[in-house]
Each structure stands twice: as C-alpha cells, then as structure tokens.
mmCIF file of C-alpha atoms in Angstrom:
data_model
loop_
_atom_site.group_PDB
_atom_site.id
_atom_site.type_symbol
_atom_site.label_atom_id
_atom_site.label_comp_id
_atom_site.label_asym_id
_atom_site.label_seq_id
_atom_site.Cartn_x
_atom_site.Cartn_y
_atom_site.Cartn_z
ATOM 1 C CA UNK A 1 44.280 33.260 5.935
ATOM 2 C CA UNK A 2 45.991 29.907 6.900
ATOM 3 C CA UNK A 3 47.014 27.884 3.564
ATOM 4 C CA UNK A 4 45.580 24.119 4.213
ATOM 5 C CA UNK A 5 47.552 21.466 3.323
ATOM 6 C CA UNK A 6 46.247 18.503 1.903
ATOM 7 C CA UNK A 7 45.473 16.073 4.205
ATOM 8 C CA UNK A 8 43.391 19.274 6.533
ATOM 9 C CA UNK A 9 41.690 19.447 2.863
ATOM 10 C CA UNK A 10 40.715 15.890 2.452
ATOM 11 C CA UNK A 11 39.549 15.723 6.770
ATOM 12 C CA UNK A 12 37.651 18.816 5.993
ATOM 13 C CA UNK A 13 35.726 17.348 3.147
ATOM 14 C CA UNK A 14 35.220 13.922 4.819
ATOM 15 C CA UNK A 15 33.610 15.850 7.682
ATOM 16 C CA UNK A 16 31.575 17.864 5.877
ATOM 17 C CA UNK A 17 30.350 14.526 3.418
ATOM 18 C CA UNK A 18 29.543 12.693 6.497
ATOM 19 C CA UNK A 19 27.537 15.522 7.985
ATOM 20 C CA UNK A 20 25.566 15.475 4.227
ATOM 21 C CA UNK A 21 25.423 11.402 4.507
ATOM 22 C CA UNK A 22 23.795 11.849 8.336
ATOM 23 C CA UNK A 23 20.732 13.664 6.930
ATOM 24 C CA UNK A 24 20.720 12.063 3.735
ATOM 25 C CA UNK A 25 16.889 10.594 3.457
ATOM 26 C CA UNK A 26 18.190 7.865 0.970
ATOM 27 C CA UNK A 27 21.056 7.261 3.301
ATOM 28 C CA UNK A 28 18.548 7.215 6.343
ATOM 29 C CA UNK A 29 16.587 4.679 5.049
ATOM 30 C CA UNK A 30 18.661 2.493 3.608
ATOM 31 C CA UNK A 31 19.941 2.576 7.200
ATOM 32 C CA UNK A 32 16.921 1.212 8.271
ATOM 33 C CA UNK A 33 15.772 -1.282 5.582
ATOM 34 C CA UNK A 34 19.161 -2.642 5.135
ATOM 35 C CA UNK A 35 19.388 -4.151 8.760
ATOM 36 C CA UNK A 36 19.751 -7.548 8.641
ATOM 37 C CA UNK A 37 16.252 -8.989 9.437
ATOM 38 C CA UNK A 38 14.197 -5.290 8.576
ATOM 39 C CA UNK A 39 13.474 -6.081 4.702
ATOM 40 C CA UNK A 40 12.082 -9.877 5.656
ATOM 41 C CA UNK A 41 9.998 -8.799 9.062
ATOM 42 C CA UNK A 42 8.895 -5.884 6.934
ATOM 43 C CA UNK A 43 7.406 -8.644 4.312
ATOM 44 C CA UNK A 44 6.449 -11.234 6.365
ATOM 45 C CA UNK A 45 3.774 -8.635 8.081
ATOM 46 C CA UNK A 46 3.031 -7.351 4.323
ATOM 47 C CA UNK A 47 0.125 -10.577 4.726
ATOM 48 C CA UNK A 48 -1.612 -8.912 7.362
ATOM 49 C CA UNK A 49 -0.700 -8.804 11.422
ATOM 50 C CA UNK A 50 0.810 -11.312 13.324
ATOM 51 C CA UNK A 51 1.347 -12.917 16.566
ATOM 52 C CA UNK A 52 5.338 -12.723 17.582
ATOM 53 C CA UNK A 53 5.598 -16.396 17.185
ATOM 54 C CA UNK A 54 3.890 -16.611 13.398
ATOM 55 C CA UNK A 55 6.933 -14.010 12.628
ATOM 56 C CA UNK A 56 9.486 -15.965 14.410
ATOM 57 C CA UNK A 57 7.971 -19.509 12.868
ATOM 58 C CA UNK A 58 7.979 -17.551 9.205
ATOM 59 C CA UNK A 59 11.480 -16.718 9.834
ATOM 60 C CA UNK A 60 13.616 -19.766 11.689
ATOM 61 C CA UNK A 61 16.941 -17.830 10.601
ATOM 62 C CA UNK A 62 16.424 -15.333 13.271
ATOM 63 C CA UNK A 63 17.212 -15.203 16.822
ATOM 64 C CA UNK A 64 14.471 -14.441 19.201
ATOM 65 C CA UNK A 65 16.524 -11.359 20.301
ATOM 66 C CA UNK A 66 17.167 -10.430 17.007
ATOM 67 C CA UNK A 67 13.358 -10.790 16.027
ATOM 68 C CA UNK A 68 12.791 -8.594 19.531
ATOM 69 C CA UNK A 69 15.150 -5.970 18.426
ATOM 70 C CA UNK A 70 14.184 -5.621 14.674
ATOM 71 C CA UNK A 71 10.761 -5.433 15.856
ATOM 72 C CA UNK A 72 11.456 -2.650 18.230
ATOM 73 C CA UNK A 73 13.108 -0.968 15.626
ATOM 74 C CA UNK A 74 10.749 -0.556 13.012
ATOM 75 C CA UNK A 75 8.157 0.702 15.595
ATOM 76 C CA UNK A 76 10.491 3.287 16.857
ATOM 77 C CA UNK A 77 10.761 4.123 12.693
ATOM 78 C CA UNK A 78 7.188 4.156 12.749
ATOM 79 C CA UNK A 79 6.935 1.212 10.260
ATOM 80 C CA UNK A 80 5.355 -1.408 12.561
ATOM 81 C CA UNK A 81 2.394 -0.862 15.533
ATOM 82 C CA UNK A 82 2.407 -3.478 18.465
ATOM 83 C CA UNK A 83 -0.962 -3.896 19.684
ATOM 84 C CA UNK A 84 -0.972 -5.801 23.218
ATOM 85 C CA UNK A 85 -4.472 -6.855 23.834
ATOM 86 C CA UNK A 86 -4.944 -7.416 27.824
ATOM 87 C CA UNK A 87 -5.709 -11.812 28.160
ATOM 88 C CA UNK A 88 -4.836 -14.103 29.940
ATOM 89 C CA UNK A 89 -1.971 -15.042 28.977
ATOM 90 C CA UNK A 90 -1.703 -11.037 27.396
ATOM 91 C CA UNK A 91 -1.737 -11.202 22.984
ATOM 92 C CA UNK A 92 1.048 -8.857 21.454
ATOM 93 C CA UNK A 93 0.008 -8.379 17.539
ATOM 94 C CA UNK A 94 2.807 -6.796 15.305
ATOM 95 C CA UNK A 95 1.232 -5.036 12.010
ATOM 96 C CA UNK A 96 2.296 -2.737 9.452
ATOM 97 C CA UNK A 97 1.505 0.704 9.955
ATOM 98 C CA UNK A 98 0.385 3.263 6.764
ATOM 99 C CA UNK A 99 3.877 3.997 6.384
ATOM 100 C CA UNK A 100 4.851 0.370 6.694
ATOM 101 C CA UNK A 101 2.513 -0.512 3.657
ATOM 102 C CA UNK A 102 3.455 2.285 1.664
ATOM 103 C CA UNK A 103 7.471 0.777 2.018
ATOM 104 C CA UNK A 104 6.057 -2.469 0.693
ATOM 105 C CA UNK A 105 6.044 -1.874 -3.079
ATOM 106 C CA UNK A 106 9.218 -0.887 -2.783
ATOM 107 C CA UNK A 107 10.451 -3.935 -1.222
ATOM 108 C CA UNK A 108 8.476 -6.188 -3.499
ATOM 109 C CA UNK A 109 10.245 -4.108 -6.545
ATOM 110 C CA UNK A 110 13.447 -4.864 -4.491
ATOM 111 C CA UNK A 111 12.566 -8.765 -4.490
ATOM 112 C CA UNK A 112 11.717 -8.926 -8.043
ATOM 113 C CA UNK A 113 14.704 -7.303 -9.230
ATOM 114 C CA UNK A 114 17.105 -10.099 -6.953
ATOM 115 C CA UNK A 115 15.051 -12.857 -8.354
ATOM 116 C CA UNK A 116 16.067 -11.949 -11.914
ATOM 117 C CA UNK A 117 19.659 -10.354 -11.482
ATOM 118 C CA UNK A 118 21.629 -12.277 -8.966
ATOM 119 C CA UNK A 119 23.103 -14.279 -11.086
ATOM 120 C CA UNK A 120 24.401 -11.753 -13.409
ATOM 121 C CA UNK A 121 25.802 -10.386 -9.529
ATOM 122 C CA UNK A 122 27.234 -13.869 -9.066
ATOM 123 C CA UNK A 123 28.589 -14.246 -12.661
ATOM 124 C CA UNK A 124 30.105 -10.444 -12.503
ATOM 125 C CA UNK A 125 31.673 -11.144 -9.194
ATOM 126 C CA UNK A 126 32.924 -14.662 -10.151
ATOM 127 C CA UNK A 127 34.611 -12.659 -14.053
ATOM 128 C CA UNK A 128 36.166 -10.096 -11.595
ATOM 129 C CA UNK A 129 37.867 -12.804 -8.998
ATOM 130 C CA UNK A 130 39.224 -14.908 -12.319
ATOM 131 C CA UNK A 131 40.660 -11.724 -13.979
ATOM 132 C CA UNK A 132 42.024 -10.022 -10.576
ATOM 133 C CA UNK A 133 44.962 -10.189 -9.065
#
C-alpha cells in the first residue's frame, strides 16, 4: 500500500466532506432558503396567493428577472404552485404549497431572532474590526 502524503490526505478528505455537504439536508436547504430573494418571496406569499405584480410591488428591491427566477425556483423545490387561470389577458397566481407553509414557522422564528440580535451581530463585528489587525 502507497504511503499518502499530506496534501493527497487533506484532497482526499475535502472530497469526501464535499460529497457529505452535497447530500447534506441542512446544507440543501439552506441552499435554497438562503438565495437572495427565497426567504422574502417565501413570506410575502405566507398572506395568502398572489398575482406576480402584488409580489413584485411588495418587494421593489427585486428585479423582475430576479422575481421570475426565484419564483421558478421555489416551484421546482416544490415550495410555491403557479396557477395560470386561462383570461383574457391569462391570470398567473403564485401560492404557497403544504410544504411552503410548513417552511413558514421557520422563517418567522428566523425573523424574530434578526429583529432582536442584529445588533449584538453589528456590535460583535464592529469589537472584532477595533481589536484586529
């Protein structure tokens, strides 16, 4: 048998923690929650379904391709249903599926604790730049 050296060691390991981190469910979803505009869409539908344009009005931050992509995303994830309803001109409704809701606590929980801790992020952040060099 072959002795390793080192840096085969370390590759080794790296491959083998990023295979573990690919089918990590924590890591999976975090994936998809953390994308930029996810968490808000995700929240903003929370209140019940909406037209595309009550999501982009409730967010003005977000580009209209953005809103198109994040939207597509979290239906392929199974989070959001699109419901087009055949009209003239055709209605597209975006709503929160049962696994959708189910996410929601979590975000709210998510919310909460931001509302009370960002400062002490700030304030940690702000120690750490005075006392680094």
């Amino acid at each position: 048998m072959a002795t390793m050296t080192a840096a085969q060691r370390r590759e080794q390991e790296r491959a083998a923690f990023g295979a573990f981190m690919e089918t990590c469910p924590m890591n999976q979803l975090l994936g998809i929650v953390g994308r930029q505009w996810s968490t808000m869409v995700l929240w903003e539908l929370a209140a019940g379904p909406r037209r595309y344009a009550e999501v982009s009005r409730a967010l003005p931050g977000v580009s209209a391709k953005m809103l198109t992509q994040t939207l597509r995303s979290l239906e392929r994830d199974g989070f959001v249903a699109r419901t087009v309803t055949p009209s003239v001109p055709v209605q597209v409704e975006y709503a929160l599926t049962p696994l959708g809701d189910r996410i929601i606590p979590l975000i709210a929980t998510m919310i909460d604790w931001a509302n009370h801790h960002i400062g002490d992020v700030h304030a940690a952040r702000a120690r750490h730049d005075t006392t680094s060099t």
